[in-house]
Short mmCIF file of C-alpha atoms in Angstrom, two decimals:
data_model
loop_
_atom_site.label_atom_id
_atom_site.label_comp_id
_atom_site.label_asym_id
_atom_site.label_seq_id
_atom_site.Cartn_x
_atom_site.Cartn_y
_atom_site.Cartn_z
CA ALA A 1 -30.78 -4.95 -11.00
CA GLN A 2 -30.20 -0.91 -10.97
CA SER A 3 -28.73 0.27 -13.74
CA VAL A 4 -28.80 4.38 -14.86
CA THR A 5 -28.48 6.33 -18.43
CA GLN A 6 -27.34 9.40 -18.72
CA LEU A 7 -28.24 10.70 -22.34
CA GLY A 8 -25.43 13.22 -23.25
CA SER A 9 -22.36 13.04 -22.44
CA HIS A 10 -21.41 16.34 -23.44
CA VAL A 11 -23.73 19.70 -22.77
CA SER A 12 -23.11 23.24 -23.85
CA VAL A 13 -25.42 25.93 -22.89
CA SER A 14 -24.64 29.32 -22.71
CA GLU A 15 -24.55 32.07 -19.51
CA GLY A 16 -27.84 32.71 -18.02
CA ALA A 17 -29.23 30.00 -19.71
CA LEU A 18 -31.29 27.08 -19.01
CA VAL A 19 -29.29 23.28 -17.51
CA LEU A 20 -31.25 20.40 -18.24
CA LEU A 21 -28.87 17.43 -17.58
CA ARG A 22 -30.96 13.96 -18.22
CA CYS A 23 -31.24 10.33 -15.96
CA ASN A 24 -33.35 7.86 -16.14
CA TYR A 25 -32.51 4.67 -14.40
CA SER A 26 -33.64 1.33 -14.33
CA SER A 27 -34.81 -0.33 -10.64
CA SER A 28 -37.03 -3.27 -9.70
CA VAL A 29 -37.98 -1.12 -6.44
CA PRO A 30 -38.38 2.22 -5.53
CA PRO A 31 -34.89 3.49 -5.59
CA TYR A 32 -33.23 6.59 -3.88
CA LEU A 33 -31.45 8.40 -6.53
CA PHE A 34 -28.57 10.45 -6.31
CA TRP A 35 -26.89 13.33 -8.37
CA TYR A 36 -23.44 14.09 -8.21
CA VAL A 37 -20.37 17.20 -9.59
CA GLN A 38 -17.07 16.64 -9.97
CA TYR A 39 -14.50 20.01 -10.75
CA PRO A 40 -11.48 18.88 -12.30
CA ASN A 41 -8.59 16.83 -9.79
CA GLN A 42 -11.02 16.51 -7.27
CA GLY A 43 -13.47 13.67 -5.78
CA LEU A 44 -17.25 13.53 -6.23
CA GLN A 45 -20.00 16.21 -4.60
CA LEU A 46 -23.14 15.42 -3.32
CA LEU A 47 -25.80 17.83 -5.30
CA LEU A 48 -28.75 16.20 -3.77
CA LYS A 49 -30.28 13.21 -3.01
CA TYR A 50 -33.45 11.59 -3.00
CA THR A 51 -34.81 8.97 -0.85
CA SER A 52 -38.90 8.88 -1.41
CA ALA A 53 -40.17 11.96 -0.39
CA ALA A 54 -40.63 15.04 -1.90
CA THR A 55 -40.68 14.00 -5.78
CA LEU A 56 -39.33 17.55 -6.40
CA VAL A 57 -35.24 17.63 -4.21
CA LYS A 58 -33.71 20.83 -3.90
CA GLY A 59 -29.45 20.72 -4.33
CA ILE A 60 -26.99 22.90 -3.18
CA ASN A 61 -25.90 25.43 -5.35
CA GLY A 62 -29.61 26.47 -6.95
CA PHE A 63 -29.69 22.51 -9.11
CA GLU A 64 -32.91 20.58 -7.85
CA ALA A 65 -34.73 18.25 -9.36
CA GLU A 66 -37.73 15.87 -10.24
CA PHE A 67 -38.49 12.87 -9.26
CA LYS A 68 -40.98 10.95 -12.08
CA LYS A 69 -41.90 7.45 -11.62
CA SER A 70 -43.76 7.17 -14.95
CA GLU A 71 -41.00 8.29 -16.88
CA THR A 72 -38.53 6.68 -15.34
CA SER A 73 -36.28 9.94 -14.38
CA PHE A 74 -34.50 11.79 -13.03
CA HIS A 75 -33.56 14.89 -14.72
CA LEU A 76 -31.46 17.70 -13.01
CA THR A 77 -31.75 21.21 -13.46
CA LYS A 78 -30.74 24.89 -12.86
CA PRO A 79 -32.81 28.20 -14.09
CA SER A 80 -29.87 30.39 -14.56
CA ALA A 81 -26.40 28.21 -15.73
CA HIS A 82 -23.06 30.02 -13.74
CA MET A 83 -19.15 29.83 -15.04
CA SER A 84 -19.14 28.07 -12.01
CA ASP A 85 -21.19 25.25 -13.04
CA ALA A 86 -19.45 23.65 -15.07
CA ALA A 87 -18.08 20.26 -14.68
CA GLU A 88 -18.87 16.77 -14.61
CA TYR A 89 -22.02 15.31 -13.15
CA PHE A 90 -22.68 12.14 -12.37
CA CYS A 91 -26.44 10.62 -11.23
CA ALA A 92 -26.39 7.03 -8.91
CA VAL A 93 -29.09 4.38 -8.17
CA SER A 94 -29.47 2.47 -5.19
CA VAL A 95 -32.15 1.16 -3.58
CA PRO A 96 -32.91 0.68 -0.06
CA THR A 97 -32.78 -2.65 0.65
CA GLY A 98 -29.18 -3.27 -1.65
CA ASN A 99 -25.54 -2.99 -1.21
CA GLN A 100 -24.04 -1.29 -4.55
CA PHE A 101 -24.65 2.09 -6.16
CA TYR A 102 -24.66 2.39 -9.59
CA PHE A 103 -22.98 5.31 -11.40
CA GLY A 104 -23.74 6.63 -14.99
CA THR A 105 -21.29 7.48 -17.04
CA GLY A 106 -21.26 11.07 -16.27
CA THR A 107 -21.91 14.32 -18.29
CA SER A 108 -19.33 17.07 -18.82
CA LEU A 109 -21.06 20.22 -18.74
CA THR A 110 -19.45 23.98 -20.83
CA VAL A 111 -21.16 27.09 -19.62
CA ILE A 112 -20.02 30.03 -22.57
CA PRO A 113 -19.77 33.16 -21.56
CA LYS B 1 -16.23 16.64 10.73
CA ALA B 2 -13.12 15.96 8.79
CA GLY B 3 -14.06 14.54 4.78
CA VAL B 4 -12.66 11.59 3.67
CA THR B 5 -8.90 11.39 3.24
CA GLN B 6 -7.70 9.04 1.18
CA THR B 7 -2.94 9.01 0.36
CA PRO B 8 -1.28 9.63 -1.25
CA ARG B 9 -2.74 12.29 -3.90
CA TYR B 10 -0.87 11.28 -7.10
CA LEU B 11 1.65 8.40 -7.71
CA ILE B 12 3.72 7.58 -10.85
CA LYS B 13 4.31 3.40 -10.29
CA THR B 14 6.23 2.17 -13.43
CA ARG B 15 5.19 -1.08 -14.99
CA GLY B 16 4.99 -4.27 -12.65
CA GLN B 17 5.43 -2.73 -9.62
CA GLN B 18 2.61 -2.87 -7.32
CA VAL B 19 0.99 -0.19 -4.70
CA THR B 20 -0.69 0.94 -2.52
CA LEU B 21 -3.42 3.30 -2.10
CA SER B 22 -4.92 4.17 1.89
CA CYS B 23 -8.70 5.98 2.65
CA SER B 24 -9.72 7.49 5.84
CA PRO B 25 -13.25 8.05 5.96
CA ILE B 26 -15.10 10.18 7.98
CA SER B 27 -15.50 9.78 11.37
CA GLY B 28 -18.41 7.17 12.48
CA HIS B 29 -18.92 5.99 9.26
CA ARG B 30 -18.46 2.19 8.94
CA SER B 31 -18.53 1.42 4.76
CA VAL B 32 -15.83 2.09 2.15
CA SER B 33 -16.33 1.75 -2.01
CA TRP B 34 -13.36 2.11 -3.97
CA TYR B 35 -13.72 3.36 -7.48
CA GLN B 36 -11.40 3.10 -10.50
CA GLN B 37 -11.94 6.64 -12.75
CA THR B 38 -10.46 6.70 -16.65
CA PRO B 39 -11.65 8.86 -19.49
CA GLY B 40 -12.26 6.16 -21.53
CA GLN B 41 -15.43 4.11 -18.54
CA GLY B 42 -16.13 6.16 -16.57
CA LEU B 43 -16.79 5.73 -12.61
CA GLN B 44 -16.25 1.58 -12.12
CA PHE B 45 -16.93 0.12 -8.51
CA LEU B 46 -14.36 -2.12 -7.65
CA PHE B 47 -15.67 -3.22 -4.59
CA GLU B 48 -16.82 -2.43 -1.14
CA TYR B 49 -16.15 -2.92 2.74
CA PHE B 50 -17.94 -3.02 6.24
CA SER B 51 -17.15 -3.64 9.14
CA GLU B 52 -13.85 -5.33 7.85
CA THR B 53 -15.96 -7.44 5.21
CA GLN B 54 -15.84 -7.57 2.11
CA ARG B 55 -19.42 -7.23 0.55
CA ASN B 56 -19.33 -6.72 -3.64
CA LYS B 57 -16.83 -7.03 -5.68
CA GLY B 58 -17.00 -5.02 -9.06
CA ASN B 59 -15.42 -6.65 -12.06
CA PHE B 60 -11.75 -6.48 -12.42
CA PRO B 61 -8.34 -9.16 -12.36
CA GLY B 62 -6.90 -10.96 -9.13
CA ARG B 63 -4.86 -8.06 -8.90
CA PHE B 64 -6.86 -5.69 -7.32
CA SER B 65 -7.50 -6.52 -3.73
CA GLY B 66 -8.92 -4.82 -0.64
CA ARG B 67 -8.93 -4.54 3.19
CA GLN B 68 -10.17 -2.43 6.17
CA PHE B 69 -9.34 -2.68 9.25
CA SER B 70 -11.20 -1.90 12.43
CA ASN B 71 -10.97 2.08 12.46
CA SER B 72 -12.69 1.47 9.60
CA ARG B 73 -9.39 2.21 7.50
CA SER B 74 -9.37 1.50 3.61
CA GLU B 75 -5.95 -0.26 1.64
CA MET B 76 -6.20 -1.40 -1.36
CA ASN B 77 -3.09 -2.75 -3.61
CA VAL B 78 -2.88 -3.38 -6.77
CA SER B 79 -0.06 -5.72 -8.32
CA THR B 80 1.79 -6.27 -11.19
CA LEU B 81 0.65 -2.44 -12.61
CA GLU B 82 -0.47 -2.84 -16.28
CA LEU B 83 -0.07 0.62 -18.30
CA GLY B 84 -4.02 0.22 -18.22
CA ASP B 85 -4.18 1.09 -14.54
CA SER B 86 -3.45 4.52 -14.68
CA ALA B 87 -6.57 5.97 -13.53
CA LEU B 88 -7.94 8.63 -11.25
CA TYR B 89 -8.13 5.99 -7.67
CA LEU B 90 -12.06 7.41 -5.98
CA CYS B 91 -12.74 6.03 -2.24
CA ALA B 92 -16.53 7.20 -1.12
CA SER B 93 -17.44 6.57 2.56
CA SER B 94 -21.16 6.32 4.37
CA PRO B 95 -22.23 5.07 7.64
CA ASN B 96 -23.91 2.05 5.83
CA PRO B 97 -23.72 0.01 2.62
CA GLY B 98 -26.64 0.63 -0.04
CA LYS B 99 -28.75 3.27 0.50
CA ASP B 100 -26.73 6.03 2.87
CA THR B 101 -25.30 9.10 0.49
CA GLN B 102 -21.44 8.38 -0.28
CA TYR B 103 -18.63 10.80 0.76
CA PHE B 104 -15.91 10.70 -1.68
CA GLY B 105 -11.92 11.83 -0.97
CA PRO B 106 -10.07 13.78 -3.80
CA GLY B 107 -8.49 10.70 -4.99
CA THR B 108 -5.32 9.44 -5.93
CA ARG B 109 -4.48 10.04 -9.24
CA LEU B 110 -1.66 7.05 -10.65
CA THR B 111 0.12 7.08 -13.72
CA VAL B 112 1.58 3.61 -14.92
CA LEU B 113 4.81 4.33 -16.98
#
């Protein structure tokens, strides 16, 4: 079975500071991993995805994530936070032979001016 | 390509009523998943349809049901509404079930009074 754990339901950073959102997964087979962002009253938008190619994945809006198999992690980072990054972020896992996505509980990012 | 569309965007119902929500996937996508999002429970998987067949179902009571039509459009129905059904209902489509990226619609905000 697959599962996702997002450490920290709320994260606050200053504008211009590093953003680090943590995601750990559990999967019995090599997973596909995703990060989504949700702005207020909107659906989820794909930020980036890992599908067993390069372990460092670059996404939209300057975000990137690194797949670390030994740590079963897929943390999301951005070197410099912008006010527009304030949103809810979700990590998700699926498997190539599976038929369902599993989402984490989400991390709310606040950017302090 | 047009994105995933959901109608209506907002609904207000009273306890005991029933409601039907509609989702039109991205053209060419045959898999549609439904999620319920609430502040307390996060994103919870309701069910997934592929080629008019329900492939997966989450842990929700039988009051929640859905279907998919031959053109891949999907509807979900909630009967005998309860206050706790108030939530944002999100629909996501993908070309195939499981590993393919899910693309989300803007959601339907259901309020039960």
